[in-house]
Amino acid sequence: MLMFCNLLTGMFTVFAIVMLHRQILQEERYLTTAFGEEYRAYQRRVFRYLGRRA
């Protein structure tokens, strides 16, 4: 039973990460359309997931 719970938790975690990544990509497409070059300049300065570039 414990092994099944760990497997189920792992599968849910992978699913959640994939869905979050897809949502982020969709939002980036929208923001690029809405703000154009200003948003692309922002993307060059900031990492997608782990904060600011040095």
mmCIF file of N, CA and C in Angstrom:
data_model
loop_
_atom_site.group_PDB
_atom_site.id
_atom_site.type_symbol
_atom_site.label_atom_id
_atom_site.label_comp_id
_atom_site.label_asym_id
_atom_site.label_seq_id
_atom_site.Cartn_x
_atom_site.Cartn_y
_atom_site.Cartn_z
ATOM 1 N N MET A 1 0.824 -1.203 0.000
ATOM 2 C CA MET A 1 0.000 0.000 0.000
ATOM 3 C C MET A 1 0.864 1.261 0.000
ATOM 4 N N LEU A 2 1.915 1.265 0.818
ATOM 5 C CA LEU A 2 2.787 2.438 0.894
ATOM 6 C C LEU A 2 3.461 2.699 -0.451
ATOM 7 N N MET A 3 3.873 1.613 -1.137
ATOM 8 C CA MET A 3 4.518 1.776 -2.438
ATOM 9 C C MET A 3 3.546 2.399 -3.439
ATOM 10 N N PHE A 4 2.287 2.003 -3.406
ATOM 11 C CA PHE A 4 1.273 2.561 -4.297
ATOM 12 C C PHE A 4 1.079 4.056 -4.031
ATOM 13 N N CYS A 5 1.044 4.441 -2.751
ATOM 14 C CA CYS A 5 0.877 5.854 -2.399
ATOM 15 C C CYS A 5 2.062 6.672 -2.893
ATOM 16 N N ASN A 6 3.274 6.151 -2.767
ATOM 17 C CA ASN A 6 4.454 6.860 -3.251
ATOM 18 C C ASN A 6 4.412 6.996 -4.769
ATOM 19 N N LEU A 7 4.014 5.950 -5.455
ATOM 20 C CA LEU A 7 3.908 5.988 -6.909
ATOM 21 C C LEU A 7 2.845 6.991 -7.341
ATOM 22 N N LEU A 8 1.714 6.949 -6.685
ATOM 23 C CA LEU A 8 0.632 7.876 -7.002
ATOM 24 C C LEU A 8 1.060 9.325 -6.748
ATOM 25 N N THR A 9 1.726 9.570 -5.647
ATOM 26 C CA THR A 9 2.217 10.908 -5.336
ATOM 27 C C THR A 9 3.228 11.360 -6.377
ATOM 28 N N GLY A 10 4.125 10.478 -6.775
ATOM 29 C CA GLY A 10 5.115 10.804 -7.801
ATOM 30 C C GLY A 10 4.464 11.125 -9.132
ATOM 31 N N MET A 11 3.481 10.342 -9.529
ATOM 32 C CA MET A 11 2.791 10.583 -10.797
ATOM 33 C C MET A 11 2.046 11.918 -10.754
ATOM 34 N N PHE A 12 1.401 12.219 -9.636
ATOM 35 C CA PHE A 12 0.696 13.494 -9.512
ATOM 36 C C PHE A 12 1.675 14.653 -9.569
ATOM 37 N N THR A 13 2.823 14.512 -8.931
ATOM 38 C CA THR A 13 3.826 15.575 -8.933
ATOM 39 C C THR A 13 4.319 15.857 -10.346
ATOM 40 N N VAL A 14 4.627 14.816 -11.104
ATOM 41 C CA VAL A 14 5.075 14.986 -12.484
ATOM 42 C C VAL A 14 3.971 15.650 -13.310
ATOM 43 N N PHE A 15 2.748 15.212 -13.151
ATOM 44 C CA PHE A 15 1.620 15.808 -13.870
ATOM 45 C C PHE A 15 1.485 17.288 -13.538
ATOM 46 N N ALA A 16 1.583 17.634 -12.259
ATOM 47 C CA ALA A 16 1.444 19.028 -11.839
ATOM 48 C C ALA A 16 2.556 19.894 -12.425
ATOM 49 N N ILE A 17 3.778 19.386 -12.447
ATOM 50 C CA ILE A 17 4.900 20.144 -13.002
ATOM 51 C C ILE A 17 4.699 20.379 -14.492
ATOM 52 N N VAL A 18 4.271 19.350 -15.219
ATOM 53 C CA VAL A 18 4.038 19.487 -16.662
ATOM 54 C C VAL A 18 2.928 20.495 -16.927
ATOM 55 N N MET A 19 1.846 20.422 -16.187
ATOM 56 C CA MET A 19 0.734 21.348 -16.398
ATOM 57 C C MET A 19 1.130 22.782 -16.040
ATOM 58 N N LEU A 20 1.915 22.967 -14.992
ATOM 59 C CA LEU A 20 2.375 24.298 -14.625
ATOM 60 C C LEU A 20 3.269 24.875 -15.725
ATOM 61 N N HIS A 21 4.163 24.059 -16.263
ATOM 62 C CA HIS A 21 5.037 24.508 -17.340
ATOM 63 C C HIS A 21 4.215 24.922 -18.565
ATOM 64 N N ARG A 22 3.215 24.133 -18.913
ATOM 65 C CA ARG A 22 2.362 24.479 -20.058
ATOM 66 C C ARG A 22 1.619 25.788 -19.819
ATOM 67 N N GLN A 23 1.149 26.011 -18.596
ATOM 68 C CA GLN A 23 0.454 27.260 -18.258
ATOM 69 C C GLN A 23 1.398 28.448 -18.392
ATOM 70 N N ILE A 24 2.620 28.292 -17.923
ATOM 71 C CA ILE A 24 3.599 29.373 -18.012
ATOM 72 C C ILE A 24 3.883 29.710 -19.471
ATOM 73 N N LEU A 25 4.055 28.706 -20.321
ATOM 74 C CA LEU A 25 4.304 28.962 -21.739
ATOM 75 C C LEU A 25 3.132 29.691 -22.383
ATOM 76 N N GLN A 26 1.913 29.316 -22.015
ATOM 77 C CA GLN A 26 0.723 29.978 -22.549
ATOM 78 C C GLN A 26 0.682 31.438 -22.109
ATOM 79 N N GLU A 27 1.000 31.699 -20.847
ATOM 80 C CA GLU A 27 1.010 33.071 -20.359
ATOM 81 C C GLU A 27 2.093 33.901 -21.055
ATOM 82 N N GLU A 28 3.240 33.290 -21.302
ATOM 83 C CA GLU A 28 4.310 34.006 -21.994
ATOM 84 C C GLU A 28 3.892 34.391 -23.413
ATOM 85 N N ARG A 29 3.193 33.502 -24.105
ATOM 86 C CA ARG A 29 2.694 33.842 -25.438
ATOM 87 C C ARG A 29 1.743 35.029 -25.372
ATOM 88 N N TYR A 30 0.847 35.018 -24.402
ATOM 89 C CA TYR A 30 -0.096 36.126 -24.243
ATOM 90 C C TYR A 30 0.634 37.434 -23.941
ATOM 91 N N LEU A 31 1.584 37.385 -23.000
ATOM 92 C CA LEU A 31 2.304 38.598 -22.622
ATOM 93 C C LEU A 31 3.137 39.148 -23.774
ATOM 94 N N THR A 32 3.707 38.257 -24.589
ATOM 95 C CA THR A 32 4.451 38.707 -25.762
ATOM 96 C C THR A 32 3.523 39.419 -26.734
ATOM 97 N N THR A 33 2.326 38.894 -26.919
ATOM 98 C CA THR A 33 1.347 39.532 -27.795
ATOM 99 C C THR A 33 0.890 40.871 -27.223
ATOM 100 N N ALA A 34 0.650 40.901 -25.934
ATOM 101 C CA ALA A 34 0.118 42.113 -25.304
ATOM 102 C C ALA A 34 1.156 43.227 -25.181
ATOM 103 N N PHE A 35 2.414 42.869 -24.875
ATOM 104 C CA PHE A 35 3.414 43.892 -24.564
ATOM 105 C C PHE A 35 4.581 43.948 -25.536
ATOM 106 N N GLY A 36 4.677 42.970 -26.434
ATOM 107 C CA GLY A 36 5.667 43.002 -27.496
ATOM 108 C C GLY A 36 7.109 43.060 -27.030
ATOM 109 N N GLU A 37 7.856 44.006 -27.596
ATOM 110 C CA GLU A 37 9.299 44.092 -27.350
ATOM 111 C C GLU A 37 9.623 44.377 -25.883
ATOM 112 N N GLU A 38 8.774 45.105 -25.213
ATOM 113 C CA GLU A 38 9.014 45.385 -23.792
ATOM 114 C C GLU A 38 9.069 44.080 -22.985
ATOM 115 N N TYR A 39 8.151 43.152 -23.265
ATOM 116 C CA TYR A 39 8.158 41.877 -22.549
ATOM 117 C C TYR A 39 9.335 41.007 -22.985
ATOM 118 N N ARG A 40 9.707 41.021 -24.266
ATOM 119 C CA ARG A 40 10.862 40.245 -24.726
ATOM 120 C C ARG A 40 12.145 40.737 -24.059
ATOM 121 N N ALA A 41 12.269 42.043 -23.859
ATOM 122 C CA ALA A 41 13.436 42.600 -23.153
ATOM 123 C C ALA A 41 13.444 42.112 -21.704
ATOM 124 N N TYR A 42 12.275 42.063 -21.084
ATOM 125 C CA TYR A 42 12.158 41.543 -19.718
ATOM 126 C C TYR A 42 12.582 40.074 -19.667
ATOM 127 N N GLN A 43 12.155 39.276 -20.641
ATOM 128 C CA GLN A 43 12.525 37.863 -20.683
ATOM 129 C C GLN A 43 14.037 37.681 -20.775
ATOM 130 N N ARG A 44 14.716 38.552 -21.492
ATOM 131 C CA ARG A 44 16.166 38.450 -21.619
ATOM 132 C C ARG A 44 16.869 38.751 -20.300
ATOM 133 N N ARG A 45 16.244 39.544 -19.432
ATOM 134 C CA ARG A 45 16.856 39.910 -18.148
ATOM 135 C C ARG A 45 16.573 38.913 -17.034
ATOM 136 N N VAL A 46 15.495 38.148 -17.146
ATOM 137 C CA VAL A 46 15.024 37.334 -16.023
ATOM 138 C C VAL A 46 14.864 35.876 -16.465
ATOM 139 N N PHE A 47 15.333 34.946 -15.617
ATOM 140 C CA PHE A 47 15.103 33.521 -15.891
ATOM 141 C C PHE A 47 13.615 33.194 -15.736
ATOM 142 N N ARG A 48 13.184 32.167 -16.420
ATOM 143 C CA ARG A 48 11.778 31.777 -16.359
ATOM 144 C C ARG A 48 11.406 31.248 -14.973
ATOM 145 N N TYR A 49 12.252 30.457 -14.350
ATOM 146 C CA TYR A 49 11.871 29.782 -13.114
ATOM 147 C C TYR A 49 12.684 30.186 -11.891
ATOM 148 N N LEU A 50 13.916 30.604 -12.051
ATOM 149 C CA LEU A 50 14.780 30.768 -10.884
ATOM 150 C C LEU A 50 15.298 32.188 -10.705
ATOM 151 N N GLY A 51 14.456 33.155 -10.780
ATOM 152 C CA GLY A 51 14.830 34.522 -10.437
ATOM 153 C C GLY A 51 15.709 35.239 -11.449
ATOM 154 N N ARG A 52 16.480 36.190 -10.942
ATOM 155 C CA ARG A 52 17.240 37.104 -11.784
ATOM 156 C C ARG A 52 18.559 36.514 -12.260
ATOM 157 N N ARG A 53 18.997 36.973 -13.422
ATOM 158 C CA ARG A 53 20.318 36.628 -13.921
ATOM 159 C C ARG A 53 21.336 37.553 -13.278
ATOM 160 N N ALA A 54 22.537 37.063 -13.148
ATOM 161 C CA ALA A 54 23.599 37.869 -12.529
ATOM 162 C C ALA A 54 24.130 38.917 -13.478
#
